[in-house]
PDB file of C-alpha atoms in Angstrom:
ATOM      1  CA  GLU A   1     300.752 -37.899-104.235  1.00 81.00           C
ATOM      2  CA  LEU A   2     301.939 -41.464-103.756  1.00 87.00           C
ATOM      3  CA  SER A   3     299.891 -41.891-100.704  1.00 89.00           C
ATOM      4  CA  ASP A   4     296.925 -40.664-102.490  1.00 90.00           C
ATOM      5  CA  PHE A   5     297.557 -43.022-105.438  1.00 90.00           C
ATOM      6  CA  ILE A   6     297.707 -46.006-103.160  1.00 89.00           C
ATOM      7  CA  ARG A   7     294.715 -45.038-101.132  1.00 88.00           C
ATOM      8  CA  THR A   8     292.558 -44.546-104.179  1.00 91.00           C
ATOM      9  CA  ASP A   9     293.762 -46.081-107.308  1.00 93.00           C
ATOM     10  CA  VAL A  10     295.488 -49.111-106.109  1.00 91.00           C
ATOM     11  CA  ARG A  11     292.938 -49.800-103.631  1.00 91.00           C
ATOM     12  CA  ARG A  12     290.258 -49.609-106.430  1.00 93.00           C
ATOM     13  CA  LEU A  13     292.209 -51.263-109.335  1.00 95.00           C
ATOM     14  CA  PHE A  14     294.342 -53.788-107.442  1.00 94.00           C
ATOM     15  CA  PRO A  15     292.569 -54.515-104.041  1.00 92.00           C
ATOM     16  CA  HIS A  16     294.721 -57.649-103.717  1.00 94.00           C
ATOM     17  CA  LEU A  17     297.868 -55.540-103.710  1.00 90.00           C
ATOM     18  CA  ALA A  18     296.890 -52.448-101.759  1.00 85.00           C
ATOM     19  CA  GLY A  19     297.762 -54.070 -98.398  1.00 87.00           C
ATOM     20  CA  MET A  20     301.175 -54.921 -99.641  1.00 89.00           C
ATOM     21  CA  VAL A  21     302.225 -51.318-100.347  1.00 89.00           C
ATOM     22  CA  LYS A  22     303.969 -49.155 -97.720  1.00 91.00           C
ATOM     23  CA  ILE A  23     305.505 -45.802 -97.878  1.00 93.00           C
ATOM     24  CA  THR A  24     308.277 -44.614 -95.723  1.00 93.00           C
ATOM     25  CA  LEU A  25     309.771 -41.153 -95.654  1.00 94.00           C
ATOM     26  CA  LEU A  26     313.338 -41.182 -94.659  1.00 93.00           C
ATOM     27  CA  GLU A  27     314.820 -37.955 -93.373  1.00 93.00           C
ATOM     28  CA  ALA A  28     318.489 -37.706 -92.218  1.00 91.00           C
ATOM     29  CA  ALA A  29     317.980 -34.536 -90.137  1.00 92.00           C
ATOM     30  CA  PRO A  30     316.352 -34.794 -86.882  1.00 92.00           C
ATOM     31  CA  ARG A  31     312.872 -33.591 -88.231  1.00 94.00           C
ATOM     32  CA  ILE A  32     311.269 -33.102 -91.634  1.00 95.00           C
ATOM     33  CA  LEU A  33     311.130 -29.538 -92.958  1.00 94.00           C
ATOM     34  CA  GLY A  34     314.018 -28.406 -90.900  1.00 92.00           C
ATOM     35  CA  PRO A  35     314.192 -24.795 -92.130  1.00 92.00           C
ATOM     36  CA  PHE A  36     310.622 -24.300 -90.914  1.00 95.00           C
ATOM     37  CA  THR A  37     309.197 -24.053 -87.487  1.00 97.00           C
ATOM     38  CA  LYS A  38     308.903 -27.107 -85.252  1.00 97.00           C
ATOM     39  CA  SER A  39     305.163 -26.812 -85.153  1.00 97.00           C
ATOM     40  CA  LEU A  40     304.850 -26.914 -88.970  1.00 97.00           C
ATOM     41  CA  SER A  41     307.285 -29.943 -88.962  1.00 97.00           C
ATOM     42  CA  ASP A  42     305.069 -31.679 -86.376  1.00 97.00           C
ATOM     43  CA  TYR A  43     301.959 -30.822 -88.411  1.00 98.00           C
ATOM     44  CA  ALA A  44     303.396 -32.325 -91.525  1.00 97.00           C
ATOM     45  CA  VAL A  45     304.435 -35.428 -89.768  1.00 97.00           C
ATOM     46  CA  GLU A  46     300.978 -35.875 -88.262  1.00 97.00           C
ATOM     47  CA  HIS A  47     299.356 -35.359 -91.671  1.00 96.00           C
ATOM     48  CA  LEU A  48     301.613 -37.891 -93.536  1.00 95.00           C
ATOM     49  CA  GLU A  49     301.141 -40.521 -90.793  1.00 96.00           C
ATOM     50  CA  ASN A  50     297.232 -39.973 -91.062  1.00 94.00           C
ATOM     51  CA  VAL A  51     297.415 -40.715 -94.628  1.00 92.00           C
ATOM     52  CA  GLY A  52     299.605 -43.730 -94.095  1.00 91.00           C
ATOM     53  CA  VAL A  53     302.984 -42.656 -94.708  1.00 94.00           C
ATOM     54  CA  SER A  54     305.483 -43.801 -92.126  1.00 95.00           C
ATOM     55  CA  VAL A  55     308.119 -40.959 -91.125  1.00 96.00           C
ATOM     56  CA  GLN A  56     311.555 -41.866 -90.066  1.00 94.00           C
ATOM     57  CA  THR A  57     313.982 -39.120 -89.203  1.00 93.00           C
ATOM     58  CA  GLY A  58     317.672 -39.456 -88.367  1.00 92.00           C
ATOM     59  CA  SER A  59     317.862 -42.040 -91.253  1.00 94.00           C
ATOM     60  CA  CYS A  60     319.184 -42.070 -94.729  1.00 92.00           C
ATOM     61  CA  VAL A  61     319.796 -44.558 -97.534  1.00 94.00           C
ATOM     62  CA  THR A  62     323.707 -44.665 -97.697  1.00 94.00           C
ATOM     63  CA  LYS A  63     323.762 -47.055-100.753  1.00 94.00           C
ATOM     64  CA  VAL A  64     321.772 -49.233-103.022  1.00 95.00           C
ATOM     65  CA  THR A  65     323.256 -52.652-102.902  1.00 93.00           C
ATOM     66  CA  GLY A  66     321.080 -54.504-105.356  1.00 91.00           C
ATOM     67  CA  PRO A  67     317.701 -54.223-107.419  1.00 92.00           C
ATOM     68  CA  HIS A  68     315.678 -54.310-104.302  1.00 94.00           C
ATOM     69  CA  LYS A  69     318.217 -53.839-101.435  1.00 95.00           C
ATOM     70  CA  ALA A  70     319.769 -50.654 -99.843  1.00 95.00           C
ATOM     71  CA  THR A  71     321.753 -49.967 -96.678  1.00 96.00           C
ATOM     72  CA  LEU A  72     320.070 -47.607 -94.170  1.00 95.00           C
ATOM     73  CA  ARG A  73     321.931 -45.485 -91.670  1.00 96.00           C
ATOM     74  CA  THR A  74     320.028 -44.514 -88.622  1.00 95.00           C
ATOM     75  CA  LYS A  75     321.246 -42.441 -85.515  1.00 89.00           C
ATOM     76  CA  THR A  76     320.336 -44.001 -82.187  1.00 86.00           C
ATOM     77  CA  ALA A  77     319.144 -41.945 -79.242  1.00 84.00           C
ATOM     78  CA  ASP A  78     322.627 -41.635 -78.013  1.00 90.00           C
ATOM     79  CA  GLY A  79     324.077 -40.445 -81.410  1.00 85.00           C
ATOM     80  CA  LYS A  80     325.665 -43.699 -82.682  1.00 92.00           C
ATOM     81  CA  ALA A  81     325.154 -44.650 -86.296  1.00 93.00           C
ATOM     82  CA  VAL A  82     323.799 -48.090 -87.008  1.00 95.00           C
ATOM     83  CA  GLU A  83     323.658 -49.490 -90.469  1.00 96.00           C
ATOM     84  CA  THR A  84     321.076 -52.037 -91.435  1.00 95.00           C
ATOM     85  CA  ASP A  85     319.980 -53.702 -94.889  1.00 95.00           C
ATOM     86  CA  ILE A  86     316.516 -52.897 -96.044  1.00 94.00           C
ATOM     87  CA  ASP A  87     314.425 -54.352 -98.888  1.00 93.00           C
ATOM     88  CA  PHE A  88     312.122 -52.191-101.009  1.00 93.00           C
ATOM     89  CA  GLY A  89     309.948 -52.620-104.100  1.00 90.00           C
ATOM     90  CA  ALA A  90     310.506 -48.988-105.429  1.00 90.00           C
ATOM     91  CA  LEU A  91     312.879 -46.476-104.302  1.00 89.00           C
ATOM     92  CA  VAL A  92     312.192 -42.713-105.003  1.00 89.00           C
ATOM     93  CA  TRP A  93     315.109 -40.653-104.035  1.00 84.00           C
ATOM     94  CA  ALA A  94     314.533 -36.965-103.718  1.00 83.00           C
ATOM     95  CA  ALA A  95     316.328 -33.936-102.326  1.00 77.00           C
ATOM     96  CA  GLY A  96     314.497 -30.917-100.577  1.00 65.00           C
ATOM     97  CA  ILE A  97     315.181 -27.344-101.228  1.00 55.00           C
TER      98      ILE A  97
END
């Protein structure tokens, strides 16, 4: 829904802002839609990327540190956790089922 909103309404109503908006889906697990098959997960990632959503697995927000700042924990390929500070304009925090 957010991606569709940006690709259509924002681009039409606020063309000067459209290029400044980015959506990143963070997933703490190794892949999105973990309970489902890997092929379905891969399809979902491909679809999201095709509509302009960046998908980053093995990553989660651990704390919001300010109005537009948060701490992100990402697991590296060797399993180590690395924390970095990120900036955001709007943060939507959701849990799956």
